[in-house]
Amino acid sequence: MRLPNGENLDIMTMPDVIVQKKTTRKKPLAEKKKMIARDISWLSFNARVLQEAADKSVPLHERIRFLGIFSNNLDEFFRVRVATLKRMMSFGKASKMHLEENPDKILDEIQSRVIEQQREFDLVWKDIATEMEAQHIFLRTEKQLNKEQQKFVLNFFNEQVRTNIIPLMIESIQHFPILRDKSIYLAIVLARQDNSVRQKFALIEIPTTVLPRFIILPSKPGEHDIILLEDLVRFCLPNIFVYFGYDKFSAHIIKVTRDAELDIDNDISDSLIHQIEKGLKDRRKGKPVRFVYDKDIDPLLLEYLMRRQGLSGKDNLIPGARIHNFKDFMDFPESIFPPHLHRKTFTHPLFLNAPSVMHVIQQQDVMLHFPYHSFDTIIDLLREAAIDPNVSSIKITAYRLARNSKIVNALVNAVRNGKQVTVVLELRARFDEAANLDWKSRLEEEGVKVLLGIPNMKIHAKLCVIKKRIGTKTIQCGFVSTGNLNERTARVYGDHCLLTTNRSIIADMNRIFAYLESPKHDIKILEGCKTLPVSPLNMRDTFLRLIDREIKNAKHKKKAGIIVKMNSLSDAMLISKLYEAAKAGVDVKMVIRGICCAYTENKKWKKNITAVSIVDEYLEHARVFIFHHGGQEKVYIASCDWMVRNLDHRIEAAAHITDPAIRQELIDIMKIQLSGNVKARILDNEQLNEYRKDGDKKIRTQLEIYKYLHEKQYL
């Protein structure tokens, strides 16, 4: 393939990009000598997100959004991973899990790294705030309002805020209230200037779930003044507490992060739905795993809050700056910024002006690449199936759906048109449990057959099969995807989706659905799958065998190469096998967005592993696996990462790409990703996130993939 710099690159012989660097920084904590601790590697990934926020070449609005992503990621990390480590500590040695043999040491390392990242975060935010002011965008505090703005704030408070807040006089409450996860609170000291009465403490929950966090103020021409909702409340504190006679107020933001894991047992007397609902209620009162507070908070108030919540110095107490819950900054008002020239999604050329999606894929398999290609093609396929009189049934898996899902609308209309529709809905999709419970109710009300999964096994495969009858002939088509069936995230998530009528693939998808529909979930049904490797049956073994083939070729002095792309790599068996491949001289290249527990350099290996992480405008979400296989490349796309949970505790599917043109298309895209030197970070043993800088020409992979796909000609 000819890249933009004019070079022809062989994907298996590209030069390594690993750069050896001396560093005085402490190496990541490795709980097993051969692997990097999973949670430390995750923090390294979030540091890459923070790098994007710090990068002045990134548009200002995008930098603010990356701060929000960093904050949201960290919240989820504490809710899930830190909470899990804390539970492991409480259970002792019997609770050891994959790569977490010393949870206490990992927690100590997490605490120090998070505090270090928080300092860096504050510096990045300070720099962004300065840049905002240079563009005449100002975040005004309650003390910086002119008279017109003060009047506006009071009116806004009285009309929209007052009825949404109820102060809690916490010293008068016998049982301290459970502070909500994901919420922010103003912790307030009430006093009088003349000290005539004893000061009091109060809490106000900021109602960001019902009101915008950012309120645009009346501003001078050419300027944009914005006030945060909590600062608007701060300004109105005298009005809120007018009945108490206080005239001196000190208010600072606090935030609690709670254990968010749903502890669903196997009590057969409860339905899965009731267990989920109970778990959601328990999540609201989960144990605190992090307490973030304004470092300038009144010391007596801080001590009181810690004591009433039963917190100690071992509970991830994180001092921060004035603003918390930066996750809301993902929704910072776009209207105040100059228009950002996003690369527009476009319809795949084979579907452009095509009257029927099904007709196209009956002629040839097609691979969609999101977000470059429009997700509308998937919606059009389902809409077409919903109204086609020859279509008899639709079967589909759903993990995370968009809020106003067009996928659901198409499926509902299919039922109304007399089709048999089966939706396998995963109720345990983390943080989407409540939404999926609502979808279950709506789908069932419309007559959709809803399957809720398997005990102790999440259904994460992304599959669809559409069956139609024309006379005595049955025609089936469908798709296998690496990403969720979510039109909103498809605009920013990088994924691949194979639309196919391939009989072998369709047959295997039907076997997976038969397994999901069978009352006893007989695993023998999946043993018939010949083309789709499936977790938990044979996914890991399939990839182990393919790696062994490359090792054998390398030992016989034949060309051998492996390319893997995924979100996370932490499975010990597969990592060990990759080490074996590197030791044998196999050319191993990896694109890992997030967790990478594998070391990539070892003096005993014939070839070090080339590994990069790409963090850019789009979220790299696809999973692709390429094996040289004696020059007849084996190429797969999959819904799963190489993690224990994906390979042993989920229903996952990988599609073997047999169509030569599509196979080459994926190889070309991986060539581009491995050639990137603008947004690619090197994953070395220290995971220091050094940018890859080699090459005579700058190659920003997402831009080059867009160009490649936009200019590609199809027969």
XYZ file of C-alpha atoms in Angstrom:
715
model
C 0.000 0.000 0.000
C 1.229 3.520 -0.792
C 1.024 5.807 2.221
C 0.688 9.614 2.005
C 4.463 10.032 2.158
C 4.794 7.977 -1.026
C 6.396 4.952 0.617
C 5.279 1.406 0.028
C 5.110 -0.412 3.341
C 4.883 -4.097 4.092
C 2.836 -4.428 7.232
C 4.959 -7.283 8.535
C 8.347 -5.636 7.909
C 7.757 -2.109 9.149
C 10.588 -0.853 11.392
C 10.070 -1.061 15.138
C 9.066 2.185 16.790
C 10.207 1.352 20.317
C 12.686 3.944 21.534
C 14.893 3.071 24.494
C 14.952 5.936 26.976
C 16.647 6.268 30.304
C 14.399 7.467 33.037
C 14.668 8.134 36.734
C 10.951 7.677 37.253
C 9.875 4.672 39.270
C 8.753 1.818 37.049
C 5.125 0.719 37.157
C 4.263 -1.727 39.895
C 4.327 -5.265 38.526
C 2.443 -7.765 40.649
C 3.767 -10.547 38.489
C 7.277 -10.164 37.216
C 6.233 -10.717 33.629
C 3.340 -8.279 33.560
C 2.396 -4.713 34.404
C -0.365 -4.294 36.975
C -3.626 -3.725 35.162
C -4.724 -0.707 37.200
C -1.393 1.058 36.854
C -1.533 0.546 33.100
C -5.053 2.007 33.093
C -3.793 5.147 34.845
C -1.150 5.383 32.143
C -3.940 5.334 29.555
C -5.839 8.117 31.313
C -2.623 10.113 31.341
C -2.714 9.901 27.532
C -6.185 11.436 27.607
C -4.792 14.250 29.745
C -2.014 14.714 27.190
C -4.671 15.522 24.601
C -6.118 18.178 26.899
C -2.641 19.648 27.301
C -1.882 19.640 23.562
C -2.189 23.212 22.290
C -2.542 22.002 18.711
C -5.920 20.499 19.665
C -8.876 22.910 19.236
C -9.774 24.587 22.517
C -13.241 23.078 22.725
C -11.763 19.598 22.214
C -9.167 20.230 24.933
C -11.970 21.064 27.357
C -13.808 17.897 26.281
C -10.720 15.776 26.965
C -10.575 17.198 30.482
C -14.158 15.995 30.890
C -13.282 12.555 29.500
C -10.301 12.297 31.861
C -12.500 13.162 34.834
C -15.287 10.785 33.805
C -12.787 7.957 33.239
C -11.284 8.500 36.670
C -14.701 8.472 38.317
C -15.504 5.108 36.754
C -12.054 3.788 37.662
C -12.672 4.540 41.336
C -16.236 3.242 41.278
C -15.202 -0.089 39.817
C -11.507 -0.896 40.047
C -10.539 0.858 43.274
C -13.739 -0.407 44.884
C -12.819 -3.955 43.812
C -9.309 -3.658 45.239
C -10.693 -2.398 48.536
C -13.068 -5.346 48.730
C -10.192 -7.686 47.994
C -8.245 -6.222 50.895
C -11.163 -6.785 53.240
C -11.399 -10.457 52.198
C -7.679 -11.124 52.503
C -5.569 -13.589 50.521
C -8.556 -15.668 49.459
C -9.657 -12.838 47.185
C -6.617 -12.748 44.888
C -7.543 -11.975 41.321
C -5.792 -11.750 37.989
C -2.740 -9.473 38.340
C -3.894 -8.170 41.734
C -1.990 -10.295 44.230
C -1.099 -7.294 46.405
C -4.105 -4.945 46.322
C -2.774 -2.879 49.210
C 0.403 -2.029 47.300
C -1.551 -1.284 44.143
C -3.865 1.049 46.082
C -0.859 2.922 47.475
C 0.526 3.290 43.961
C -2.869 4.440 42.673
C -3.126 7.074 45.384
C 0.271 8.589 44.605
C -0.280 8.528 40.837
C -3.770 10.009 41.057
C -2.523 12.888 43.210
C 0.301 13.466 40.717
C -2.167 13.438 37.817
C -4.487 15.786 39.724
C -1.662 18.315 40.011
C -1.016 18.010 36.281
C -4.748 18.285 35.605
C -4.913 21.550 37.571
C -2.015 22.976 35.547
C -3.678 21.949 32.274
C -6.951 23.533 33.341
C -5.135 26.734 34.330
C -3.540 26.849 30.873
C -6.890 26.187 29.159
C -8.582 28.894 31.250
C -5.897 31.350 30.139
C -6.463 30.362 26.506
C -10.219 30.758 26.960
C -9.698 34.299 28.218
C -7.497 35.009 25.194
C -10.512 34.008 23.092
C -12.741 36.272 25.228
C -14.432 33.393 27.048
C -14.633 33.946 30.806
C -15.786 31.697 33.629
C -17.116 34.186 36.143
C -17.329 33.402 39.854
C -20.007 34.751 42.150
C -17.668 37.630 43.068
C -17.028 38.764 39.481
C -20.553 39.649 38.339
C -21.544 43.112 37.165
C -24.925 44.560 38.144
C -26.690 43.300 35.036
C -25.315 39.810 35.585
C -26.229 39.859 39.281
C -29.824 40.662 38.363
C -29.813 37.882 35.744
C -28.424 35.376 38.274
C -31.041 36.220 40.903
C -33.838 35.874 38.371
C -32.442 32.582 37.082
C -32.141 31.289 40.655
C -35.676 32.238 41.597
C -37.215 30.898 38.395
C -35.269 27.665 37.897
C -32.984 26.776 40.804
C -34.737 27.563 44.072
C -37.291 24.763 43.879
C -34.599 22.228 42.927
C -32.471 22.615 46.065
C -33.091 21.839 49.705
C -30.249 22.714 52.114
C -29.313 20.044 54.652
C -28.440 21.360 58.129
C -26.141 18.400 58.718
C -25.384 19.066 62.386
C -29.071 18.623 63.178
C -29.395 15.286 61.353
C -28.912 12.183 63.484
C -27.942 9.945 60.570
C -25.633 11.643 58.096
C -27.199 11.610 54.613
C -25.785 9.303 51.949
C -24.122 11.645 49.478
C -24.978 10.678 45.931
C -22.357 9.327 43.614
C -21.858 11.499 40.486
C -23.220 14.563 42.331
C -21.384 17.578 43.667
C -22.241 19.355 46.901
C -21.566 22.764 48.328
C -20.247 22.295 51.862
C -21.071 25.540 53.641
C -19.982 27.249 56.837
C -22.670 29.691 58.086
C -21.525 32.449 60.441
C -22.041 36.065 61.439
C -19.537 38.840 60.911
C -19.799 39.842 64.592
C -19.421 36.221 65.808
C -22.596 36.669 67.871
C -23.817 33.133 67.125
C -22.068 29.784 66.762
C -21.247 28.836 63.181
C -23.212 26.061 61.510
C -22.495 23.573 58.723
C -24.794 22.866 55.788
C -24.820 20.940 52.498
C -26.528 21.745 49.204
C -26.633 19.231 46.340
C -26.078 21.075 43.055
C -28.946 19.995 40.749
C -26.882 19.261 37.626
C -29.166 16.375 36.643
C -32.058 18.758 35.960
C -30.273 22.032 35.163
C -27.296 22.894 32.966
C -23.940 23.138 34.721
C -22.975 26.108 32.526
C -25.164 29.230 32.397
C -24.318 31.805 29.735
C -24.514 35.310 31.214
C -25.315 38.646 29.575
C -21.967 39.688 28.114
C -20.224 42.515 26.319
C -20.158 42.345 22.505
C -17.450 39.925 21.374
C -17.234 38.279 24.802
C -18.826 35.219 26.405
C -19.315 35.180 30.172
C -20.303 31.883 31.777
C -21.051 30.997 35.372
C -21.083 27.509 36.841
C -24.311 26.440 38.498
C -22.576 26.006 41.856
C -21.215 29.551 41.689
C -24.684 30.823 40.883
C -25.879 29.056 44.052
C -22.960 30.539 45.996
C -24.075 34.028 44.960
C -27.569 33.312 46.241
C -26.607 31.844 49.632
C -27.844 34.967 51.519
C -31.252 34.440 49.892
C -31.278 30.709 50.665
C -30.445 31.138 54.370
C -32.245 34.440 54.923
C -34.336 32.910 57.711
C -31.311 32.057 59.888
C -29.785 35.511 60.288
C -26.315 34.612 58.977
C -24.354 37.141 56.942
C -21.033 35.343 56.384
C -20.741 32.297 54.132
C -17.860 30.034 53.160
C -18.755 27.408 50.564
C -16.602 24.773 48.861
C -17.351 21.865 46.546
C -17.045 18.267 47.749
C -17.705 15.017 45.921
C -17.934 11.354 46.924
C -17.239 8.408 44.605
C -18.842 5.124 45.659
C -18.396 1.436 44.986
C -20.466 0.877 41.837
C -20.186 -2.885 41.373
C -23.479 -4.748 41.326
C -23.117 -7.685 43.680
C -25.644 -9.984 42.010
C -25.708 -13.411 43.574
C -27.214 -16.582 42.118
C -30.282 -16.752 44.315
C -32.657 -18.608 41.998
C -35.660 -17.332 43.933
C -35.044 -13.852 42.553
C -35.337 -12.965 38.904
C -32.391 -11.311 37.237
C -34.448 -8.139 36.894
C -35.115 -7.931 40.631
C -31.443 -8.556 41.332
C -30.454 -5.748 38.962
C -32.965 -3.370 40.519
C -31.697 -4.229 43.996
C -28.122 -3.761 42.845
C -28.927 -0.318 41.445
C -30.404 0.701 44.783
C -27.383 -0.693 46.624
C -25.065 1.205 44.277
C -26.467 4.499 45.589
C -25.317 3.595 49.082
C -22.104 1.786 48.176
C -19.043 2.359 50.296
C -17.096 5.554 49.562
C -13.904 4.852 47.613
C -12.830 8.458 47.041
C -13.557 11.797 48.664
C -12.573 14.862 46.642
C -12.653 18.287 48.243
C -11.580 21.849 47.603
C -8.131 22.184 49.148
C -9.194 25.590 50.563
C -12.142 24.148 52.507
C -12.530 25.129 56.152
C -10.429 22.581 58.151
C -13.091 22.137 60.842
C -15.745 21.452 58.207
C -13.490 18.938 56.443
C -12.786 17.113 59.710
C -16.510 17.042 60.490
C -17.427 15.650 57.056
C -14.782 12.933 57.293
C -15.864 11.929 60.781
C -19.575 11.773 59.956
C -18.894 9.650 56.851
C -16.452 7.349 58.627
C -13.547 8.318 56.366
C -9.864 8.167 57.243
C -6.586 9.026 55.592
C -6.624 5.618 53.861
C -9.805 6.376 51.924
C -8.380 8.121 48.863
C -8.854 11.667 50.085
C -8.022 13.855 47.101
C -7.524 17.604 47.612
C -8.424 19.508 44.457
C -8.994 22.958 43.093
C -12.221 24.949 43.183
C -14.031 23.001 40.419
C -14.939 19.294 40.667
C -16.892 16.931 38.409
C -15.116 18.019 35.274
C -16.993 15.221 33.499
C -19.672 17.844 32.855
C -17.108 19.730 30.772
C -17.720 17.160 28.018
C -20.892 19.198 27.489
C -19.270 22.637 27.650
C -21.317 24.998 25.411
C -20.124 24.605 21.818
C -22.037 27.611 20.551
C -19.508 30.084 21.938
C -16.627 28.637 19.912
C -15.879 29.127 16.227
C -17.263 26.237 14.152
C -14.970 23.216 14.362
C -14.379 21.616 10.990
C -15.106 17.979 11.805
C -14.455 15.376 9.181
C -17.918 14.525 7.939
C -19.108 10.956 7.910
C -20.118 9.716 4.503
C -22.181 6.888 3.092
C -20.171 3.883 1.951
C -19.941 4.224 -1.861
C -21.573 0.842 -2.460
C -24.726 2.034 -0.669
C -24.766 5.503 -2.153
C -28.035 5.850 -4.106
C -28.654 2.124 -3.699
C -32.403 1.446 -3.383
C -31.841 -1.560 -1.099
C -29.139 -2.305 1.472
C -30.004 -6.004 1.437
C -29.678 -6.144 -2.329
C -26.129 -4.749 -2.139
C -24.939 -7.219 0.487
C -26.563 -10.109 -1.379
C -24.146 -9.252 -4.193
C -21.031 -8.907 -2.002
C -19.874 -8.567 1.584
C -19.240 -4.983 2.721
C -17.233 -3.643 5.661
C -18.351 -0.405 7.280
C -15.771 1.584 9.208
C -17.253 3.945 11.784
C -17.213 6.886 12.300
C -15.869 7.477 8.788
C -18.801 5.639 7.235
C -22.301 6.650 8.222
C -24.115 4.449 10.741
C -27.326 5.251 8.850
C -26.651 2.225 6.647
C -27.276 -0.071 9.636
C -30.470 1.783 10.488
C -31.538 1.650 6.843
C -30.934 -2.110 6.797
C -33.193 -2.629 9.816
C -35.822 -0.197 8.503
C -35.819 -2.052 5.211
C -36.189 -5.372 7.020
C -39.067 -3.917 9.057
C -41.149 -3.144 5.974
C -40.026 -5.863 3.544
C -42.993 -8.277 3.237
C -40.586 -11.140 2.562
C -38.669 -10.704 5.831
C -39.919 -13.127 8.462
C -37.572 -12.556 11.407
C -34.857 -10.372 12.891
C -32.526 -11.455 15.672
C -30.130 -8.968 17.214
C -27.979 -8.416 20.321
C -28.042 -5.114 22.179
C -25.498 -3.993 24.773
C -25.596 -0.185 24.862
C -28.339 1.625 22.960
C -28.655 5.328 22.192
C -31.031 7.344 24.357
C -33.546 7.807 21.525
C -32.581 4.665 19.685
C -33.460 4.484 16.006
C -32.465 0.828 16.191
C -35.279 0.206 18.668
C -37.719 2.193 16.525
C -36.933 0.002 13.526
C -37.349 -3.193 15.563
C -40.649 -2.019 17.035
C -41.961 -1.207 13.564
C -40.839 -4.624 12.375
C -43.077 -6.224 15.015
C -45.958 -3.984 13.990
C -45.436 -5.245 10.435
C -45.764 -8.840 11.573
C -42.098 -9.838 11.849
C -40.750 -12.072 14.582
C -38.175 -9.941 16.412
C -35.816 -11.275 19.063
C -33.570 -8.901 21.004
C -30.876 -10.247 23.305
C -30.616 -7.412 25.809
C -27.717 -7.317 28.257
C -29.128 -5.876 31.462
C -25.717 -5.879 33.138
C -24.003 -3.444 30.760
C -22.188 -1.388 33.380
C -23.816 1.991 34.106
C -26.473 1.258 31.447
C -28.435 -1.187 33.606
C -31.281 1.221 34.350
C -31.591 2.304 30.706
C -31.661 -1.302 29.532
C -34.381 -2.150 32.062
C -36.463 0.626 30.494
C -35.727 -0.690 26.986
C -36.821 -4.163 28.090
C -40.205 -2.825 29.176
C -40.762 -0.875 25.975
C -39.716 -3.697 23.667
C -41.873 -6.262 25.431
C -44.863 -3.906 25.395
C -44.521 -3.786 21.594
C -44.358 -7.567 21.274
C -40.612 -8.030 20.876
C -39.209 -11.254 22.313
C -36.562 -10.097 24.789
C -33.864 -12.458 26.050
C -32.010 -11.336 29.152
C -28.814 -13.288 29.007
C -27.158 -16.065 30.921
C -26.287 -16.368 34.634
C -22.698 -15.273 35.334
C -22.135 -14.502 31.655
C -22.519 -11.118 29.965
C -23.538 -11.117 26.314
C -21.147 -8.752 24.590
C -21.190 -10.097 21.006
C -22.552 -7.656 18.407
C -24.629 -9.726 15.999
C -27.685 -9.525 13.768
C -29.394 -12.059 11.495
C -32.264 -11.161 9.140
C -34.211 -13.972 7.508
C -36.457 -13.579 4.491
C -38.437 -16.022 2.369
C -38.930 -15.605 -1.367
C -41.121 -18.435 -2.539
C -39.463 -21.634 -1.342
C -36.067 -19.983 -1.014
C -34.674 -18.698 2.282
C -32.227 -15.799 2.146
C -30.318 -14.690 5.215
C -28.094 -11.680 5.790
C -26.713 -9.929 8.829
C -23.726 -8.299 10.423
C -20.940 -8.813 12.938
C -19.638 -5.661 14.593
C -16.851 -4.632 16.943
C -18.962 -1.850 18.456
C -22.329 -1.198 20.030
C -25.491 -0.674 17.994
C -25.616 2.944 19.061
C -25.998 5.688 16.471
C -24.743 8.351 18.893
C -21.445 6.708 19.833
C -20.957 5.525 16.238
C -20.178 9.166 15.396
C -17.066 9.140 17.593
C -16.128 5.463 18.161
C -13.785 3.824 15.674
C -15.321 0.423 14.861
C -15.719 -2.103 12.051
C -18.945 -3.807 10.987
C -19.101 -6.666 8.480
C -22.361 -6.869 6.505
C -22.590 -10.304 4.982
C -24.622 -13.109 3.455
C -21.731 -15.554 3.914
C -23.444 -18.845 4.706
C -20.769 -20.055 7.108
C -20.852 -16.825 9.122
C -24.657 -16.690 9.131
C -24.833 -20.352 10.200
C -22.533 -19.672 13.150
C -24.502 -16.581 14.161
C -27.665 -18.704 14.106
C -25.925 -21.226 16.369
C -25.059 -18.432 18.817
C -28.656 -17.220 18.861
C -29.858 -20.823 19.282
C -27.553 -21.148 22.281
C -28.863 -17.889 23.762
C -32.461 -18.983 23.201
C -32.070 -22.523 24.567
C -33.502 -22.885 28.088
C -30.442 -24.679 29.490
C -27.874 -22.839 27.351
C -26.236 -26.034 26.179
C -22.637 -25.145 25.299
C -22.579 -28.022 22.803
C -24.625 -25.848 20.455
C -21.651 -23.510 20.123
C -19.310 -26.394 19.319
C -20.817 -26.400 15.837
C -19.377 -22.948 15.057
C -16.801 -23.354 12.299
C -16.103 -19.773 11.172
C -16.743 -17.597 14.230
C -14.499 -18.189 17.249
C -16.748 -17.760 20.289
C -16.104 -16.971 23.940
C -16.121 -18.686 26.346
C -15.794 -21.811 24.179
C -12.771 -21.456 21.928
C -11.800 -17.799 21.428
C -8.601 -17.932 23.464
C -7.603 -21.333 22.049
C -8.130 -20.093 18.493
C -5.748 -17.180 18.972
C -3.243 -19.323 20.886
C -3.130 -21.755 17.946
C -2.673 -18.921 15.445
C 0.208 -17.487 17.483
C 1.760 -20.963 17.745
C 1.656 -21.190 13.934
C 3.654 -17.948 13.697
C 6.138 -19.190 16.305
C 6.634 -22.396 14.333
C 7.259 -20.455 11.122
C 9.747 -18.148 12.834
C 11.670 -21.109 14.238
C 11.875 -22.521 10.708
C 13.310 -19.200 9.475
C 10.101 -18.363 7.652
C 8.443 -14.984 7.689
C 6.149 -14.639 10.701
C 4.115 -11.735 11.945
C 1.264 -10.836 14.281
C -0.707 -7.610 14.434
C -3.317 -7.062 17.117
C -5.503 -4.088 17.828
C -7.745 -3.897 20.874
C -8.837 -1.730 23.761
C -7.146 -3.728 26.495
C -4.610 -6.537 26.828
C -4.389 -8.291 30.199
C -4.952 -12.025 29.643
C -1.941 -13.831 31.132
C -2.014 -16.814 28.765
C -2.109 -14.734 25.606
C 0.494 -12.291 26.892
C 2.793 -15.207 27.727
C 2.268 -16.580 24.220
C 3.141 -13.191 22.691
C 6.340 -13.183 24.742
C 7.105 -16.644 23.352
C 6.520 -15.308 19.851
C 8.856 -12.334 20.399
C 11.499 -14.662 21.806
C 11.241 -16.805 18.664
C 11.604 -13.763 16.402
C 7.996 -13.248 15.338
C 7.341 -9.650 14.295
C 4.691 -8.646 16.865
C 2.982 -5.287 16.490
C 0.188 -3.979 18.695
C -2.169 -1.024 18.768
C -3.623 -0.918 22.281
C -5.796 2.025 23.268
C -6.072 1.421 26.984
C -4.734 -1.212 29.362
C -1.579 -2.986 28.236
C -0.229 -5.371 30.870
C 2.434 -6.734 28.514
C 6.031 -5.646 28.632
C 7.343 -4.891 25.156
C 11.134 -5.086 25.616
C 13.302 -7.954 26.786
C 16.979 -8.646 26.106
C 16.223 -12.345 25.715
C 13.852 -11.802 22.809
C 14.969 -11.892 19.204
C 12.543 -9.056 18.456
C 11.014 -6.555 20.827
C 7.282 -5.994 20.545
C 6.185 -2.833 18.778
C 3.272 -1.306 20.680
C 1.553 2.050 20.353
C -1.566 3.671 21.737
C -3.554 6.118 19.613
C -5.605 8.771 21.419
C -7.210 11.328 19.133
C -10.530 12.919 18.209
C -12.192 9.530 17.745
C -12.156 6.763 20.351
C -10.271 3.769 18.960
C -12.679 0.952 19.829
C -12.171 -1.725 17.149
C -10.580 -5.128 17.700
C -8.582 -6.500 14.773
C -6.263 -9.525 14.677
C -3.956 -10.296 11.743
C -1.650 -13.305 11.413
C 0.831 -13.618 8.535
C 0.029 -17.326 8.175
C 2.624 -18.120 5.556
C 1.623 -15.174 3.375
C -2.088 -16.103 3.375
C -3.086 -13.665 6.095
C -5.694 -14.703 8.614
C -7.714 -11.607 9.549
C -10.370 -11.323 12.256
C -12.536 -8.609 13.738
C -14.049 -9.184 17.167
C -16.176 -7.738 19.925
C -13.707 -8.774 22.616
C -10.419 -7.658 24.078
C -7.803 -10.086 25.326
C -8.972 -9.970 28.923
C -10.082 -12.768 31.244
C -13.579 -11.293 31.518
C -14.032 -11.258 27.727
C -12.586 -14.693 27.067
C -14.017 -16.620 30.015
C -17.047 -14.731 31.330
C -18.783 -13.263 28.280
C -20.425 -14.359 25.079
C -18.183 -12.853 22.404
C -17.752 -13.481 18.697
C -14.941 -12.919 16.220
C -15.478 -12.927 12.463
C -12.894 -14.537 10.198
C -12.664 -12.221 7.175
C -12.488 -14.391 4.077
C -13.377 -11.817 1.420
C -9.993 -10.860 -0.164
C -10.891 -7.203 -0.777
C -12.175 -6.616 2.746
C -9.220 -8.476 4.216
C -6.839 -6.195 2.325
C -8.841 -3.142 3.388
C -8.333 -4.015 7.056
C -4.639 -4.710 6.474
C -4.277 -1.314 4.794
C -5.986 0.422 7.704
C -3.687 -1.305 10.189
C -0.679 -0.239 8.107
C -1.805 3.350 8.483
C -2.326 2.961 12.229
C 1.119 1.466 12.702
C 2.727 4.269 10.669
C 1.222 7.068 12.777
C 3.614 9.552 14.384
C 1.357 12.397 15.519
C -1.134 10.907 17.989
C 0.609 7.587 18.652
C 2.285 7.034 22.012
C 4.896 4.344 22.546
C 3.935 1.627 25.019
C 7.328 0.767 26.458
C 8.098 -1.096 29.669
C 7.765 2.091 31.729
C 4.602 3.229 29.929
C 5.789 6.821 29.992
C 3.613 7.744 27.000
C 6.381 9.193 24.858
C 5.038 10.358 21.499
C 6.266 8.417 18.509
C 8.166 10.963 16.399
C 9.980 8.972 13.681
C 9.396 9.423 9.962
C 9.980 12.284 7.543
C 6.309 13.181 7.255
C 3.710 13.641 9.958
C 1.016 10.960 9.770
C -2.119 11.504 11.835
C -3.733 8.119 11.489
C -7.399 9.068 11.816
C -7.021 11.727 9.155
C -5.174 9.320 6.848
C -7.791 6.588 7.333
C -10.490 9.097 6.448
C -8.619 9.998 3.264
C -8.016 6.344 2.427
C -11.685 5.395 2.783
C -13.028 8.570 1.190
C -10.880 8.115 -1.906
C -11.240 4.327 -2.160
C -12.812 3.044 -5.359
C -15.114 0.006 -5.287
C -16.061 -2.238 -8.177
